[in-house]
Coordinates of C-alpha atoms and ligand atoms in Angstrom, one line a residue:
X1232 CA 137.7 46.3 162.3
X1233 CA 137.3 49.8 163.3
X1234 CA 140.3 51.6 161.9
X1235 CA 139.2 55.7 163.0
X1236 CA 138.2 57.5 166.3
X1237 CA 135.2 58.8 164.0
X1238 CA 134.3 55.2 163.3
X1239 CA 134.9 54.5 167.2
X1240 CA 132.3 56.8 168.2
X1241 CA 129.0 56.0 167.4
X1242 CA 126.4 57.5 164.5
X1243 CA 124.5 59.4 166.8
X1244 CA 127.1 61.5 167.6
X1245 CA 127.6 62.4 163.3
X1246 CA 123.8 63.6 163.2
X1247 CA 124.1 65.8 166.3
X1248 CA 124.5 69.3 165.4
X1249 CA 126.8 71.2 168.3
X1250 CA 124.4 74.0 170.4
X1251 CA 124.9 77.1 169.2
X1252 CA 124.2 79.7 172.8
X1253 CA 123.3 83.3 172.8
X1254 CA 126.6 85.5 171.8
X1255 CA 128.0 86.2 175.2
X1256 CA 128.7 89.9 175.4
X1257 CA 132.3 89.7 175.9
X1258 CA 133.0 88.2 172.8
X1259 CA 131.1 91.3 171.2
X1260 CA 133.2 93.5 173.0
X1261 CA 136.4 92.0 171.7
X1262 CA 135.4 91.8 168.3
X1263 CA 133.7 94.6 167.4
X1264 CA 135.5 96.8 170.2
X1265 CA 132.3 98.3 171.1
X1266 CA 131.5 99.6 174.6
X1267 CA 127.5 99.8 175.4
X1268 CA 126.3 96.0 174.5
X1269 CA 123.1 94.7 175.3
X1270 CA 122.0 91.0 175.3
X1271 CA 118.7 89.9 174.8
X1272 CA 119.7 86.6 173.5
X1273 CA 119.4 84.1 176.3
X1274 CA 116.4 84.6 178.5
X1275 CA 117.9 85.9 181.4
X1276 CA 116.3 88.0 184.1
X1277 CA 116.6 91.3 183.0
X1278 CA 116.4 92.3 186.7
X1279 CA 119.4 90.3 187.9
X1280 CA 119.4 87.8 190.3
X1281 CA 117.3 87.5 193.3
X1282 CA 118.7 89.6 196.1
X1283 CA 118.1 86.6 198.8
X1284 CA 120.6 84.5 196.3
X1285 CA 123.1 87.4 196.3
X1286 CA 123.0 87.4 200.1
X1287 CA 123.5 83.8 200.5
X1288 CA 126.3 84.1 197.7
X1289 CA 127.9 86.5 200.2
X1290 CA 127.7 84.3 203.2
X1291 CA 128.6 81.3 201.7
X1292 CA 130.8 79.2 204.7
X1293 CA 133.7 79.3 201.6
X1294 CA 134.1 75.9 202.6
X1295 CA 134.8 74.7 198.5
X1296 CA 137.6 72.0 199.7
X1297 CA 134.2 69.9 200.6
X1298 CA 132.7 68.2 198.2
X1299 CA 129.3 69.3 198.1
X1300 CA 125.9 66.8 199.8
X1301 CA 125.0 64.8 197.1
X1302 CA 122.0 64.0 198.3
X1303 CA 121.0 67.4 198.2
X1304 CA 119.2 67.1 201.2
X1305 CA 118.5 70.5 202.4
X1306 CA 117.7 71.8 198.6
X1307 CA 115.0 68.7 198.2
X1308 CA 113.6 69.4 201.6
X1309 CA 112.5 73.1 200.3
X1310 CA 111.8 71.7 196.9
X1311 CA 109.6 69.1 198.2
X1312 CA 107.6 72.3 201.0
X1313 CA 107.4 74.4 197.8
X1314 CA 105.2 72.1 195.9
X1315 CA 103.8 69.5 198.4
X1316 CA 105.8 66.9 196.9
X1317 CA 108.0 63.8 198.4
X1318 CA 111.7 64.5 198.3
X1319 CA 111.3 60.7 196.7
X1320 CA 110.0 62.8 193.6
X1321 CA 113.1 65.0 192.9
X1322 CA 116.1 64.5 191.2
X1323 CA 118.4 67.5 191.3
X1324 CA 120.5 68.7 188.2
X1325 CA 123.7 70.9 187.1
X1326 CA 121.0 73.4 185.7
X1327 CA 117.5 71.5 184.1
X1328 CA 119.5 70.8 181.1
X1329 CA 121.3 67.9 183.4
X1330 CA 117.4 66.7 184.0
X1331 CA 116.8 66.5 180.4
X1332 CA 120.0 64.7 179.5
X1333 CA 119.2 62.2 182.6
X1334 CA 116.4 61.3 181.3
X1335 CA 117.6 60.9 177.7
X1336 CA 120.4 58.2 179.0
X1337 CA 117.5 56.2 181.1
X1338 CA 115.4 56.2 178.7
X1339 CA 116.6 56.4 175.3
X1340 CA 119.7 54.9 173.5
X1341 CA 120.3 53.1 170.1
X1342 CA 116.8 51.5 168.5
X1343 CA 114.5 54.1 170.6
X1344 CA 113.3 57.4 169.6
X1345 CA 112.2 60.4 170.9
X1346 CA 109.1 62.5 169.7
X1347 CA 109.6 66.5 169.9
X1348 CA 108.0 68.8 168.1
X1349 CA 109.5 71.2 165.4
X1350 CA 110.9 74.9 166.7
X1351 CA 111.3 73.1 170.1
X1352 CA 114.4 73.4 172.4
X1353 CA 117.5 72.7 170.8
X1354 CA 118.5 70.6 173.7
X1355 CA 116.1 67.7 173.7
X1356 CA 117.9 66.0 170.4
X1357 CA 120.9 66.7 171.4
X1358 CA 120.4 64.5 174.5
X1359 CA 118.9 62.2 172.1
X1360 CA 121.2 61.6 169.6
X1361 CA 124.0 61.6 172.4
X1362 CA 122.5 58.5 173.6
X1363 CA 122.1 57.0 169.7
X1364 CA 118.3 57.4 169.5
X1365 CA 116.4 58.9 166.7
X1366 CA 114.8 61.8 166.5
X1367 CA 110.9 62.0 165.3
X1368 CA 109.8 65.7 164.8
X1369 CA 106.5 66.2 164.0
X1370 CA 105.6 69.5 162.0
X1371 CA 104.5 72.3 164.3
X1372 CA 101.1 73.8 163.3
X1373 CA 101.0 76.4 160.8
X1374 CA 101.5 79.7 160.8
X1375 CA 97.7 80.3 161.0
X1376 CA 96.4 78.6 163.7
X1377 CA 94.8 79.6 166.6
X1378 CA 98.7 79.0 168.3
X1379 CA 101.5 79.8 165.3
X1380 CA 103.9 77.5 165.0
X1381 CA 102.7 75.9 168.5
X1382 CA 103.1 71.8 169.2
X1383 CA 100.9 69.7 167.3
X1384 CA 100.0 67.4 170.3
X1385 CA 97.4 65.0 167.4
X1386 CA 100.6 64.7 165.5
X1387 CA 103.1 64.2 168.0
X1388 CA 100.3 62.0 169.7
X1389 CA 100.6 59.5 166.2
X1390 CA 104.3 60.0 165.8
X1391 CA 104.5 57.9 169.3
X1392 CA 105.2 54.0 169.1
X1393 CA 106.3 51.3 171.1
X1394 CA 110.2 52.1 170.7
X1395 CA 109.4 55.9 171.9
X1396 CA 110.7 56.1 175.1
X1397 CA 110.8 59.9 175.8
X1398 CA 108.9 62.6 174.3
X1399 CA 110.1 66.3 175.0
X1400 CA 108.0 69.3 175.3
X1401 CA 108.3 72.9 176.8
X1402 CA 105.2 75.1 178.0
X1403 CA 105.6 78.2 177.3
X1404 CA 108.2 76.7 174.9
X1405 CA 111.6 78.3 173.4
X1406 CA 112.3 79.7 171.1
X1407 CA 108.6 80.7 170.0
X1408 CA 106.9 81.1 173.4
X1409 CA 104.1 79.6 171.9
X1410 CA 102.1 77.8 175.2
X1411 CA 99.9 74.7 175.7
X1412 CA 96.7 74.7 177.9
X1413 CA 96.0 73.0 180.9
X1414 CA 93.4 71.4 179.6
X1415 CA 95.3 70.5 176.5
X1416 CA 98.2 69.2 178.6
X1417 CA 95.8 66.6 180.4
X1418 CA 94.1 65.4 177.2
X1419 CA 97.8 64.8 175.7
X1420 CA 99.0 63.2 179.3
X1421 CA 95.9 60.9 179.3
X1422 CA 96.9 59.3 176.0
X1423 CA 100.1 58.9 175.9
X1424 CA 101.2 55.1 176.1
X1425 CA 102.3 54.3 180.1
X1426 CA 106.1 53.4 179.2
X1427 CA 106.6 56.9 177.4
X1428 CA 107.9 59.1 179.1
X1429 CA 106.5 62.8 179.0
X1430 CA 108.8 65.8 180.1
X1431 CA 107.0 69.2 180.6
X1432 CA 110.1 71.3 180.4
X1433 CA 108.7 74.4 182.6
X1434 CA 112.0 76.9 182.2
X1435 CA 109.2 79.9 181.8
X1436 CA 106.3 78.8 183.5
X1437 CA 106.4 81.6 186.0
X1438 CA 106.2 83.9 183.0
X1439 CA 102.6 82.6 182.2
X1440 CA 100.3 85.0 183.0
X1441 CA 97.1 83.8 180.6
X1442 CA 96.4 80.9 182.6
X1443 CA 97.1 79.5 186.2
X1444 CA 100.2 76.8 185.9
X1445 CA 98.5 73.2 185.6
X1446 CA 98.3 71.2 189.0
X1447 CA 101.5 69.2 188.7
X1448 CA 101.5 67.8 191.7
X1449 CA 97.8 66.3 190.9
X1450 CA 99.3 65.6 187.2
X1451 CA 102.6 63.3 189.3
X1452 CA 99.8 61.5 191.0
X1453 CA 97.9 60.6 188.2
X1454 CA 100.5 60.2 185.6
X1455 CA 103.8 57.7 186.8
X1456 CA 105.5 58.8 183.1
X1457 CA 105.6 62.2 183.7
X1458 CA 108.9 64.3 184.3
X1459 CA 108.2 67.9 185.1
X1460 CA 111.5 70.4 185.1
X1461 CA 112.4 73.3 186.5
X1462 CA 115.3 76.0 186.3
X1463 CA 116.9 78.6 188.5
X1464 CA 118.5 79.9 185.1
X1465 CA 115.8 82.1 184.3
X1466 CA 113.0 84.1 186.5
X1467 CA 115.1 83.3 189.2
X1468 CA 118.4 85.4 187.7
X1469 CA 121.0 82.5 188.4
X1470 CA 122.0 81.0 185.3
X1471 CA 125.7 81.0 185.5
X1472 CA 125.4 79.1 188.7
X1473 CA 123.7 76.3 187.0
X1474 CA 120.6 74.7 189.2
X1475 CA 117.5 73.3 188.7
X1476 CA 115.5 70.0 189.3
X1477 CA 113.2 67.4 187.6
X1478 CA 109.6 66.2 189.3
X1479 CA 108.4 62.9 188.9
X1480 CA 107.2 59.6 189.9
X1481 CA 109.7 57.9 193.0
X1482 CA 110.2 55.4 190.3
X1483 CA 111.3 57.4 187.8
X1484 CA 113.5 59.7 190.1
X1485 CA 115.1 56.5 191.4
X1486 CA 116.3 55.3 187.9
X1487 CA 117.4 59.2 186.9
X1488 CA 119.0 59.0 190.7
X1489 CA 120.9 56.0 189.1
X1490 CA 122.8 57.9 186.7
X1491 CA 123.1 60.9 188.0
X1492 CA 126.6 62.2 188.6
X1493 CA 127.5 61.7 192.0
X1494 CA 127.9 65.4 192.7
X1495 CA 126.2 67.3 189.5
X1496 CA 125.4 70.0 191.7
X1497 CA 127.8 72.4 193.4
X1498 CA 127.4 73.6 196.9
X1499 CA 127.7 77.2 196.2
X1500 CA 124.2 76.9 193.4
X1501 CA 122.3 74.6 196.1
X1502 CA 123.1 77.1 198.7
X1503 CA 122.2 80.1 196.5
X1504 CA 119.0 78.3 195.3
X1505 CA 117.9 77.6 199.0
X1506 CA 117.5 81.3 199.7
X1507 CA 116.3 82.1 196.1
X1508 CA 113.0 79.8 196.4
X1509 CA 111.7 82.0 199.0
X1510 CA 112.0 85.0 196.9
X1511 CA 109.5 85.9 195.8
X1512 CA 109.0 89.3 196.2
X1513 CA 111.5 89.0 193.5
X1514 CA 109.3 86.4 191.4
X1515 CA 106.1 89.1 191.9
X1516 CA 108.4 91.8 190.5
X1517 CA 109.6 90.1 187.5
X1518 CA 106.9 88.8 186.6
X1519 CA 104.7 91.5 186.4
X1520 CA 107.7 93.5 184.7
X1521 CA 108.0 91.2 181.8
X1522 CA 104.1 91.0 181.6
X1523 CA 104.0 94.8 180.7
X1524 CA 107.2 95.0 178.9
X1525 CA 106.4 91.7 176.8
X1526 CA 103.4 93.0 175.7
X1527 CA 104.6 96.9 175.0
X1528 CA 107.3 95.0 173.4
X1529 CA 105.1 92.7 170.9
X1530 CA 102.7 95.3 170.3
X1531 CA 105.4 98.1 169.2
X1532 CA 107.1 95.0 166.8
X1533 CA 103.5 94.7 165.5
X1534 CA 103.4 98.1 164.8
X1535 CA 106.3 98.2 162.8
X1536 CA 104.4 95.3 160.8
X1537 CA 106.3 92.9 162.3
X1538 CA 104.5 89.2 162.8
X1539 CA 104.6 88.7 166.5
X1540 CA 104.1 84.8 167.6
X1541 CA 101.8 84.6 170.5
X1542 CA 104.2 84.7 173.8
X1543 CA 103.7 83.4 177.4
X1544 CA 107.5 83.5 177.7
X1545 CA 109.7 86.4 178.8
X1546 CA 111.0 86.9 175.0
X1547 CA 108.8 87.7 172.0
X1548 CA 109.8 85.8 168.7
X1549 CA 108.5 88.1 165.2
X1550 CA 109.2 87.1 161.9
X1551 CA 111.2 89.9 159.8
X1552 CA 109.9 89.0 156.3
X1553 CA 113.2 88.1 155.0
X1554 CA 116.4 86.5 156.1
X1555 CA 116.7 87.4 159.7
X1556 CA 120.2 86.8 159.9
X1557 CA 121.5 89.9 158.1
X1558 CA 118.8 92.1 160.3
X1559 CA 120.7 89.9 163.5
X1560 CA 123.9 90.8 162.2
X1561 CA 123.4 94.3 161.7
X1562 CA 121.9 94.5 165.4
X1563 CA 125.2 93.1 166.8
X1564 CA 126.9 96.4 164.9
X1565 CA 125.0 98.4 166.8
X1566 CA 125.6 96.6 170.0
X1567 CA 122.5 94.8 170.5
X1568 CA 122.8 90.9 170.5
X1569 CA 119.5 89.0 169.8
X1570 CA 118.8 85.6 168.6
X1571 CA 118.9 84.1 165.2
X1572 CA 116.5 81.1 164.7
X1573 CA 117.8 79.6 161.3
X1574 CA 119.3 76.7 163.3
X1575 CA 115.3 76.0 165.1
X1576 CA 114.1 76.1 161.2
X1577 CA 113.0 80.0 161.2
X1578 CA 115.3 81.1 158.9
X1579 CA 113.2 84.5 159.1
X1580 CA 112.6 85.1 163.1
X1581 CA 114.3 86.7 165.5
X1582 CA 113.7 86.1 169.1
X1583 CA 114.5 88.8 171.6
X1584 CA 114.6 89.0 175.3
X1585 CA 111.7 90.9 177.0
X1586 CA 114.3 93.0 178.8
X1587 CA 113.9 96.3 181.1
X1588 CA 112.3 99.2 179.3
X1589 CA 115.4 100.7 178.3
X1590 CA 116.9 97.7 176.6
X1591 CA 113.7 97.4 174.7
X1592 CA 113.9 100.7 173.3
X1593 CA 117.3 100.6 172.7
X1594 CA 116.4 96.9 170.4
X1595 CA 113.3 98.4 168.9
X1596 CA 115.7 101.9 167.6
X1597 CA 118.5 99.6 166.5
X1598 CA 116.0 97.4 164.5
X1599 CA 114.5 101.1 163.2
X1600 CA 117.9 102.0 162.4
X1601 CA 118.8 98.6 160.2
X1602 CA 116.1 97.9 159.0
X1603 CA 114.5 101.2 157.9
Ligands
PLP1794 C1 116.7 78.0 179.2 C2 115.9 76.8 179.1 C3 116.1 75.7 180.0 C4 117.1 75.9 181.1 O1 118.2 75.3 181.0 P1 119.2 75.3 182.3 O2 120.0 74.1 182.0 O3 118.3 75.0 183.5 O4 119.9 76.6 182.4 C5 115.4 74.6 179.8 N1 114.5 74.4 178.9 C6 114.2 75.4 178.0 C7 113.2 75.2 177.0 C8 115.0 76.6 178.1 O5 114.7 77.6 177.2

């Protein structure tokens, strides 16, 4: 007889860990009463958002009594243009966080697991768990390979069995920007069982500059099992609106269709996101921003003899030879809020937001400051 409400819910819920987001800068503010923050906690767009979504925003019909089309049918339509896709292939989401957690409830649950790699988004076994499924993370490779503290695809390859219905992987992945390559990708895809499912989480694949983004389109065809996501939340400078989208099989966006909330994503984001996608003037410009700044920025951490991990994302993770969290701490005194990575198992790294070249300077003499 269940006799508590801790009892009631189920044991996945007791192994999930609650996420931990980027300190928002108000809460700064109000606690340390400081007036000049900067955040380079979350990945945002250092540039803002893209103008064409700010000019949407501002003629937006302000019709929010409706609810908004569920089917999403204008926002498909351009997603399915953009890539040369069916708008069979797309399930929308409340941000690509909704994807992941979609896919988690479809395919996951109690007596399934998932294989993710260690240091990988803090999201995927969260969804996991959420669902009661267990959680197989397979040991990143060391800290000198070719690719520090990248995804061990053998590994995660022999970690899959017949009761692994998902496995989760982000390229360029967070929080170590560490990347896979296309050729890489395509071995991996090739030998994953056919009733796994693989999600490419591509929240920074704009950011990639050392290699062309793989063919996904070519990859859908080829590969029924795969998921590929997307986000607004990052190059594209909307994250508070919360949009982005999953690519798949018509199969597989059919059973994530299933569950899907029957409006998970607001008007106001769709309408936003439907100018945004034909940005890009903006994408060219923030891109090539973060491919200076990220690299001015990892090479003036390496100076300092600071370990850099390899980056493809727009932040640059460096390991601070001791405890980072102090070195965090001390930053947020000085009104600069980074990330702490103790909670991704890098109880020494930081990982900081490639942000515009002020910002950086402004990080790179705060860390001078508290750590010299
Ligand atoms: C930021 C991020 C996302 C984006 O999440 P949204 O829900 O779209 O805001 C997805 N995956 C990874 C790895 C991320 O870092």
């Amino acid at each position: 007889m269940v006799k508590t409400l801790s009892e009631q819910s189920h044991a996945g819920i007791h192994r999930l860990d609650t996420y931990v987001p980027g300190k928002p800068i108000a809460d700064l503010k109000r606690e340390l009463g400081l007036d000049s923050i900067i955040k380079l906690a979350s990945n945002e767009n250092p540039l803002g958002t893209a103008p064409a979504a700010l000019a949407a925003l501002a003629d937006f019909d302000g019709a929010l009594y409706r609810y908004p089309d569920g089917s999403g049918f204008e926002m498909k339509t351009r997603i399915a243009q953009r890539h040369g896709v069916d708008t069979t292939q797309i399930t929308l989401g409340n941000g690509s966080d909704d994807i992941l957690e979609l896919t988690a409830r479809v395919f996951l649950g109690p007596g399934k697991n998932t294989v993710v790699s260690q240091h990988a988004f803090a999201v995927y076994p969260i969804v996991a768990r959420a669902v009661n499924a267990d959680v197989r993370e397979v040991p990143a490779l060391d800290s000198s390979a070719d690719m520090p503290l990248g995804h061990d695809l053998d590994g995660m390859l022999a970690a899959i069995d017949e009761h692994t219905g998902v496995v989760f992987m982000a390229s360029p992945n967070n929080p170590t920007g560490t990347w896979l390559s296309n050729t890489a990708l395509e071995a991996f895809l090739e030998r994953v069982p056919a009733a796994t499912v693989v999600v490419l989480d591509q929240a920074y694949i704009e950011y990639q500059t050392v290699e062309a983004a793989p063919d996904i389109v070519a990859w859908l065809s080829r590969f029924p099992n795969l998921i590929v996501t997307r986000t607004f939340s990052k190059i594209y400078g909307m994250a508070a609106l919360r949009f982005g989208y999953g690519l798949s099989s018509p199969e597989v966006a059919d059973y994530l269709n299933r569950v899907r909330a029957p409006f998970n994503v607001n008007s106001v984001a769709m309408h936003c996101a439907a100018a945004a996608i034909g940005d890009t003037d903006f994408i060219k410009r923030s891109i090539a921003s973060n491919d200076i700044e990220r690299a001015s920025l990892s090479s003036q951490l390496q100076a300092r003899g600071f370990d850099c991990l390899p980056s493809q994302a727009n932040f640059v993770t460096f390991d601070c030879g001791r405890e980072s969290r102090p070195v965090f701490d001390a930053l947020l005194r000085e009104g600069v809020i980074v990330r702490a990575l103790a909670g991704y198992g890098m109880p020494q790294h930081l990982r900081v937001t490639v942000g515009q070249p002020e910002e950086n300077q402004r990080f790179l003499s705060a860390l001078d400051k508290v750590t010299g």
